[in-house]
XYZ file of C-alpha atoms in Angstrom:
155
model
C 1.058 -19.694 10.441
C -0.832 -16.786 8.217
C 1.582 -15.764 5.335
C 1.614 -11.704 7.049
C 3.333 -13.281 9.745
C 5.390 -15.787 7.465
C 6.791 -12.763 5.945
C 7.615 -10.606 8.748
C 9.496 -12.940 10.002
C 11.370 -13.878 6.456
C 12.203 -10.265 6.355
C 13.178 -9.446 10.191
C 15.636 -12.887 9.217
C 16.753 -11.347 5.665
C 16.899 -7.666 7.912
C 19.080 -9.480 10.790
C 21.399 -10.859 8.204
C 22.235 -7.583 6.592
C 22.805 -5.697 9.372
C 24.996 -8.532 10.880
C 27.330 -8.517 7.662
C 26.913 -4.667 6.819
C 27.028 -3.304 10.408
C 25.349 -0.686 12.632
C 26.092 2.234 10.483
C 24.746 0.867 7.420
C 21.802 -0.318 9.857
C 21.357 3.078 10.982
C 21.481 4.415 7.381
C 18.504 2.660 6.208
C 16.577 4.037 9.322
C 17.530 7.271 8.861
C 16.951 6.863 4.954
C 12.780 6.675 5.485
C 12.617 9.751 6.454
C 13.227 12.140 4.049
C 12.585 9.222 1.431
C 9.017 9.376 2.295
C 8.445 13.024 2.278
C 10.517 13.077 -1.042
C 7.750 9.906 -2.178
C 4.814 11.398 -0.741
C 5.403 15.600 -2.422
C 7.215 14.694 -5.601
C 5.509 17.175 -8.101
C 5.713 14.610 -10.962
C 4.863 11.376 -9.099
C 1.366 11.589 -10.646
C 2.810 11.659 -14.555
C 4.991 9.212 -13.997
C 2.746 6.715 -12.029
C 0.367 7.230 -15.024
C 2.578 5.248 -17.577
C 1.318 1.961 -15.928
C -2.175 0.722 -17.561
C -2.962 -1.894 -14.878
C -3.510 -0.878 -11.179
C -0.401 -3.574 -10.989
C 1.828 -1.921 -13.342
C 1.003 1.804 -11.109
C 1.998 0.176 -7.701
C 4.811 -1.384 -9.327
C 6.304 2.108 -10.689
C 5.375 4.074 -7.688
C 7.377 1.263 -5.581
C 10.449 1.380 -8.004
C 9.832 5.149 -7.589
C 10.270 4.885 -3.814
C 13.196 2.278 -3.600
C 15.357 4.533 -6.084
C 14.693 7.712 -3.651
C 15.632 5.506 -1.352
C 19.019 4.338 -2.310
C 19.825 7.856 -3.303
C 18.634 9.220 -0.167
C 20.883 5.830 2.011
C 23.947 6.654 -0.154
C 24.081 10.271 0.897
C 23.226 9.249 4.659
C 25.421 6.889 4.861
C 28.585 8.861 4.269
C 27.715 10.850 7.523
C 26.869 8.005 9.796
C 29.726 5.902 11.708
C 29.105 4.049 14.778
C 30.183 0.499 15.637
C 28.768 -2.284 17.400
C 29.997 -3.068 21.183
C 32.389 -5.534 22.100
C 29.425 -7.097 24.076
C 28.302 -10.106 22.691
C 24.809 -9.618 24.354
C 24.774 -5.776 23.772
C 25.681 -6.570 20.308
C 22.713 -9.133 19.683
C 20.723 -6.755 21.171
C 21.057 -3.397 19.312
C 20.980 -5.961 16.223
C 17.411 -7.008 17.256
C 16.296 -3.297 17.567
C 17.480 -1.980 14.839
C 16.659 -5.803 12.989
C 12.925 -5.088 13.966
C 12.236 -1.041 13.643
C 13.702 -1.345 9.946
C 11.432 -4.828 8.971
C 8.532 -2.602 10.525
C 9.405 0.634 8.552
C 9.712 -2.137 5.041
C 5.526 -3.616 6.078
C 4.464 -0.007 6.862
C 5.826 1.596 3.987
C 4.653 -1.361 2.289
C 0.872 -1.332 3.074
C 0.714 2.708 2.523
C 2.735 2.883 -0.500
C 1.423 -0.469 -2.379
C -1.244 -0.801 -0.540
C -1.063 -4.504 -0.171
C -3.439 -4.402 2.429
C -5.776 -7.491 1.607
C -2.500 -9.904 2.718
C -2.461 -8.652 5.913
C -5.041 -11.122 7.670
C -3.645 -11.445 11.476
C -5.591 -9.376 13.931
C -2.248 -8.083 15.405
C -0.740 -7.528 12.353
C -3.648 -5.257 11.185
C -3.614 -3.412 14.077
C 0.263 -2.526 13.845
C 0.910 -1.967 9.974
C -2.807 -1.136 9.017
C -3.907 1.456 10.844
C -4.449 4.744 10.003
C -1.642 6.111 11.965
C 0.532 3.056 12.338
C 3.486 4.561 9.956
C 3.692 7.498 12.291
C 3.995 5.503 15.321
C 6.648 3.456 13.328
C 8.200 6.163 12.356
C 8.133 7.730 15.775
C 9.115 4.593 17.677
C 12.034 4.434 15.570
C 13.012 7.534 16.763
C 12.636 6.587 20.509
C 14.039 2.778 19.564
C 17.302 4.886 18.238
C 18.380 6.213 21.985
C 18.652 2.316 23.006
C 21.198 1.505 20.068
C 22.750 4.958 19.880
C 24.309 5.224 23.791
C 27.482 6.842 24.436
């Protein structure tokens, strides 16, 4: 098994656990939490200076990823206080909005993580090239998510 697909599937497992312990609206949160994260990333006047510290093309990706996971847990703390939903009593229904909301947020972590580190020589699998390394694969993540969101969020 090629180690892009090794690690999909280590993170849709890590991905299922914490949304099994912290629940749909936490779940939700981190969805929601891409969003403005990335267009907070992606027009932050300063990013430039402060990527610039790193003297290795390492040390850069490294800062401009700590740079995008603290927008991002200041940007899930403030969603999260205005999402609440709850799983269904339905064991099946349960497993199942776990699994969609398990998979859109393990896609959103490899297509953030190929455009914002750019780790793109580990992705080797033909399939896996074509869904997290192509130029418009983080909108259609970002879009399915959207669409992916009126399965889990029925009332």
């Amino acid at each position: 098994m090629p180690f892009d697909l090794i690690g999909f599937v280590v993170v849709l497992i890590l991905v299922i656990g914490v949304v099994m312990y912290s629940g749909k609206s936490a779940g939700i949160s981190i969805i929601f939490s891409f969003f403005p994260t990335y267009l907070l990333h992606t027009t932050l006047p300063w990013r430039d200076l402060v990527i610039g510290y790193g003297r290795s093309p390492i040390e850069k990706v490294l800062i401009d990823t700590i740079l995008f996971v603290l927008i991002f847990l200041i940007t899930y703390i403030i969603v999260r206080k205005g999402i609440s939903v709850v799983f269904p009593w339905t064991p099946i229904q349960k497993a199942f909005e776990i699994a969609v909301i398990a998979v859109m947020i393990s896609g959103l972590i490899f297509s953030f993580t190929v455009k914002i580190a750019g780790v793109t020589s580990y992705i080797t699998t033909p399939i896996m090239i074509s869904v997290f390394n192509s130029t418009n694969s983080l909108f259609f993540w970002l879009a399915g998510c959207i669409l992916a969101l009126t399965l889990v969020l029925k009332r």
